[in-house]
Coordinates of N, CA, C and O in Angstrom, one line a residue:
V1 N -0.3 14.7 -11.4 CA -1.6 14.6 -11.4 C -1.8 13.8 -12.9 O -2.4 12.7 -13.1
G2 N -0.9 14.0 -13.6 CA -0.8 13.3 -15.3 C -0.9 11.8 -14.9 O -1.1 11.0 -15.7
S3 N 0.3 11.4 -14.5 CA 0.7 10.2 -13.9 C -0.6 9.4 -13.3 O -0.7 8.0 -13.7
E4 N -1.1 10.0 -12.2 CA -2.3 9.1 -11.8 C -3.6 9.3 -12.4 O -3.8 8.2 -12.5
M5 N -3.6 10.2 -13.3 CA -4.6 10.2 -14.7 C -4.6 9.0 -15.3 O -5.5 7.9 -15.5
C6 N -3.2 8.7 -15.6 CA -3.0 7.5 -16.3 C -3.0 5.9 -15.9 O -3.8 5.3 -16.3
I7 N -2.8 6.2 -14.8 CA -2.9 4.9 -14.0 C -4.6 4.5 -13.8 O -4.7 3.4 -13.7
R8 N -5.1 5.7 -13.3 CA -6.9 5.6 -12.8 C -7.5 5.0 -14.3 O -8.0 4.2 -14.7
D9 N -7.0 5.5 -15.8 CA -7.5 5.2 -16.8 C -7.2 3.8 -17.3 O -8.0 3.1 -17.6
R10 N -5.8 3.4 -16.7 CA -5.6 1.6 -17.0 C -6.6 0.9 -16.4 O -6.9 -0.2 -16.5
A11 N -6.7 1.5 -14.9 CA -7.4 0.5 -13.8 C -8.6 0.2 -14.6 O -9.2 -0.8 -14.4
E12 N -9.2 1.7 -14.6 CA -10.6 1.5 -15.2 C -10.8 0.6 -16.4 O -11.5 -0.2 -16.7
R13 N -9.9 0.8 -17.3 CA -9.9 -0.1 -18.6 C -9.7 -1.6 -18.4 O -10.4 -2.7 -18.9
L14 N -8.6 -1.7 -17.3 CA -8.7 -3.3 -17.0 C -9.9 -3.9 -16.3 O -10.4 -5.1 -16.9
M15 N -10.6 -3.0 -15.5 CA -11.9 -3.7 -14.5 C -12.8 -4.0 -16.1 O -13.6 -4.7 -15.6
H16 N -12.8 -2.9 -17.1 CA -14.0 -3.2 -17.8 C -13.5 -4.2 -18.8 O -14.4 -4.9 -19.0
N17 N -12.5 -4.8 -19.2 CA -12.1 -5.7 -20.1 C -12.2 -7.1 -18.9 O -12.8 -8.2 -19.4
V18 N -12.0 -7.1 -17.9 CA -12.1 -8.1 -17.0 C -13.7 -8.3 -16.8 O -14.0 -9.6 -16.7
A19 N -14.7 -7.6 -16.8 CA -15.8 -7.6 -16.5 C -16.3 -8.2 -17.9 O -17.2 -9.1 -17.7
G20 N -16.0 -7.7 -19.0 CA -16.6 -8.0 -20.3 C -15.9 -9.5 -20.5 O -17.1 -10.3 -21.1
V21 N -15.0 -9.9 -20.4 CA -14.2 -11.6 -20.5 C -15.1 -12.2 -19.5 O -15.6 -13.5 -19.8
A22 N -15.5 -11.9 -18.3 CA -16.0 -12.7 -17.2 C -17.4 -12.8 -17.7 O -17.8 -14.3 -17.7
G23 N -18.2 -12.1 -18.3 CA -19.4 -12.1 -18.4 C -19.4 -13.0 -20.0 O -20.5 -13.6 -19.8
N24 N -18.5 -12.9 -20.7 CA -18.8 -13.8 -21.7 C -18.7 -15.2 -21.5 O -19.0 -16.3 -22.1
F25 N -17.7 -15.5 -20.3 CA -18.0 -17.0 -20.0 C -18.7 -17.4 -18.9 O -18.5 -18.2 -18.3
G26 N -19.6 -16.4 -18.7 CA -20.5 -16.8 -17.5 C -20.1 -16.4 -15.9 O -20.4 -17.1 -14.9
G27 N -18.9 -15.9 -16.1 CA -18.2 -15.5 -14.6 C -18.9 -14.1 -14.1 O -18.5 -13.3 -13.9
N28 N -19.9 -14.6 -13.5 CA -21.0 -13.0 -13.0 C -20.7 -12.8 -11.8 O -20.4 -11.3 -12.0
Q29 N -20.2 -13.5 -11.0 CA -19.9 -12.7 -9.7 C -18.2 -12.0 -9.9 O -18.1 -10.6 -9.7
L30 N -17.4 -12.5 -10.5 CA -16.4 -11.6 -11.0 C -16.6 -10.3 -11.9 O -16.2 -9.4 -12.0
M31 N -17.7 -10.7 -12.8 CA -18.0 -9.4 -13.5 C -18.7 -8.4 -12.6 O -18.2 -7.1 -12.7
T32 N -19.4 -8.9 -11.9 CA -20.2 -7.7 -11.1 C -18.9 -7.3 -10.0 O -19.1 -5.8 -10.1
S33 N -17.9 -7.9 -9.8 CA -16.9 -7.2 -8.7 C -16.2 -6.3 -9.3 O -16.2 -5.2 -9.0
A34 N -15.9 -6.6 -10.9 CA -15.2 -5.8 -11.7 C -15.8 -4.5 -12.1 O -15.3 -3.4 -12.0
R35 N -17.1 -4.8 -12.3 CA -17.9 -3.4 -12.7 C -18.0 -2.7 -11.6 O -17.9 -1.4 -11.9
R36 N -18.2 -2.9 -10.5 CA -18.3 -2.1 -9.1 C -16.9 -1.4 -9.0 O -16.8 -0.1 -9.0
I37 N -15.4 -2.1 -9.0 CA -14.7 -1.5 -8.9 C -14.4 -0.6 -10.2 O -14.2 0.8 -10.1
E38 N -14.9 -0.7 -11.4 CA -14.5 0.4 -12.5 C -15.9 1.3 -12.5 O -14.8 2.5 -12.4
H39 N -16.9 1.1 -12.0 CA -17.5 2.5 -11.6 C -16.9 3.5 -10.4 O -17.2 4.4 -10.5
Q40 N -16.5 2.7 -9.6 CA -15.9 3.3 -8.3 C -14.6 4.4 -9.0 O -14.5 5.6 -8.7
I41 N -13.8 3.7 -9.9 CA -12.7 4.6 -10.2 C -13.2 5.5 -11.3 O -12.6 7.1 -11.1
Q42 N -14.6 5.3 -12.1 CA -14.8 6.2 -12.9 C -15.6 7.8 -11.9 O -15.4 8.8 -12.6
Q43 N -15.9 7.3 -10.5 CA -16.7 8.3 -9.7 C -15.6 8.8 -8.7 O -15.5 9.6 -8.0
H44 N -14.3 8.6 -9.3 CA -12.8 9.0 -8.3 C -13.2 8.6 -6.9 O -12.7 9.1 -6.2
E45 N -13.8 7.6 -6.5 CA -14.1 6.8 -5.1 C -13.0 6.1 -4.9 O -12.2 5.4 -5.6
N46 N -12.7 5.8 -3.8 CA -11.5 5.1 -3.1 C -12.1 3.7 -3.1 O -13.2 3.2 -2.9
I47 N -11.3 2.6 -3.4 CA -11.5 1.2 -3.6 C -11.4 0.8 -2.2 O -10.0 0.6 -1.9
T48 N -11.9 0.1 -1.6 CA -11.5 -0.7 -0.3 C -11.0 -1.9 -0.4 O -11.0 -2.8 -1.4
E49 N -10.1 -2.0 0.9 CA -9.6 -3.2 0.9 C -10.4 -4.7 0.8 O -9.9 -5.7 -0.3
D50 N -11.6 -4.5 1.7 CA -12.5 -5.7 1.2 C -12.9 -5.9 -0.3 O -13.2 -7.0 -0.5
Q51 N -13.1 -4.8 -0.8 CA -13.6 -4.8 -2.6 C -12.0 -5.5 -3.2 O -12.5 -6.3 -4.4
I52 N -11.0 -5.3 -2.9 CA -9.7 -5.7 -3.5 C -9.8 -7.2 -3.4 O -9.6 -8.1 -3.9
A53 N -10.0 -7.6 -1.9 CA -10.3 -9.0 -1.7 C -11.5 -9.8 -2.1 O -11.1 -11.2 -2.9
D54 N -12.5 -9.3 -2.5 CA -13.8 -9.8 -3.1 C -13.0 -10.0 -4.9 O -13.4 -10.9 -5.3
F55 N -12.8 -9.2 -5.2 CA -12.5 -9.4 -6.5 C -11.4 -10.2 -6.8 O -11.1 -11.2 -7.6
T56 N -10.1 -10.2 -6.0 CA -9.1 -11.2 -6.0 C -9.8 -12.5 -5.7 O -9.3 -13.6 -6.6
D57 N -10.7 -12.8 -4.8 CA -11.1 -14.0 -4.6 C -12.0 -14.5 -5.6 O -12.2 -15.9 -6.1
E58 N -12.9 -13.5 -6.6 CA -13.7 -14.3 -7.6 C -12.9 -14.2 -9.0 O -13.2 -15.3 -9.3
L59 N -11.6 -13.6 -8.9 CA -10.8 -13.9 -10.2 C -10.2 -15.2 -10.0 O -9.9 -15.8 -10.7
Q60 N -9.7 -15.5 -8.5 CA -9.1 -16.9 -8.4 C -10.1 -18.0 -9.0 O -10.0 -18.9 -9.4
N61 N -11.6 -17.9 -8.3 CA -12.6 -18.9 -8.5 C -12.8 -18.9 -10.0 O -12.7 -20.0 -10.2
F62 N -12.8 -17.9 -11.0 CA -12.8 -17.7 -12.3 C -11.4 -18.7 -12.9 O -12.0 -19.5 -13.9
I63 N -10.3 -18.4 -12.4 CA -9.5 -19.2 -12.9 C -9.1 -20.8 -12.5 O -8.9 -21.4 -13.5
T64 N -9.7 -20.9 -11.4 CA -10.0 -22.1 -11.2 C -10.9 -23.1 -11.7 O -10.5 -24.1 -12.4
A65 N -12.1 -22.3 -12.3 CA -13.0 -23.1 -12.9 C -12.6 -23.4 -14.3 O -12.6 -24.2 -14.9
I66 N -11.7 -22.5 -15.1 CA -11.3 -22.4 -16.4 C -10.2 -23.5 -16.4 O -10.3 -24.3 -17.3
E67 N -9.3 -23.8 -15.2 CA -8.3 -24.8 -15.3 C -9.2 -26.1 -15.2 O -8.6 -27.0 -15.7
I68 N -10.3 -26.3 -14.2 CA -10.8 -27.4 -14.0 C -11.4 -27.8 -15.8 O -11.3 -29.0 -16.0
L69 N -12.3 -26.9 -16.3 CA -12.8 -27.1 -17.4 C -11.9 -27.5 -18.3 O -12.1 -28.5 -19.2
T70 N -10.7 -26.9 -18.6 CA -9.5 -27.5 -19.5 C -9.3 -29.0 -19.0 O -8.8 -29.5 -19.9
E71 N -8.8 -29.3 -17.8 CA -8.8 -30.4 -17.5 C -9.6 -31.3 -18.2 O -9.2 -32.7 -18.6
R72 N -10.5 -31.4 -18.0 CA -11.9 -32.2 -18.2 C -12.0 -32.0 -19.9 O -12.2 -33.6 -20.0
H73 N -11.8 -31.1 -20.2 CA -11.4 -31.1 -21.7 C -10.3 -32.1 -22.2 O -10.8 -33.1 -23.2
R74 N -9.4 -31.9 -21.4 CA -8.0 -32.8 -22.1 C -8.7 -34.1 -21.6 O -8.2 -35.3 -22.4
E75 N -9.0 -34.4 -20.5 CA -9.4 -36.0 -20.2 C -10.3 -36.6 -21.4 O -10.1 -37.9 -21.7
K76 N -11.3 -36.0 -21.4 CA -12.3 -36.5 -22.6 C -11.7 -36.6 -23.8 O -11.9 -37.6 -24.5
A77 N -10.7 -35.8 -24.4 CA -10.0 -35.7 -25.6 C -9.2 -36.8 -25.7 O -9.0 -37.6 -26.8
A78 N -8.2 -37.1 -24.5 CA -7.7 -38.4 -24.5 C -8.4 -40.0 -24.3 O -7.7 -40.7 -24.6
S79 N -9.7 -40.0 -24.0 CA -10.4 -41.4 -23.9 C -11.0 -41.6 -25.2 O -11.1 -41.1 -26.5

């Protein structure tokens, strides 16, 4: 039970942090997905495969957006 609690606490903290970072950078869909999972962890509810897939998709979209913006910044700086 102790290790399960530790894992839940870490997962909850991770979702909280992801939601905060996403929100600071305008990643509202990722923020919403992370908050939903964070809330379910707090309520000791199961996370569905669909929710994990949604979170994963939104995280990938967020990463891709950052990569595109980084590349645009590099191109602008080089010109």
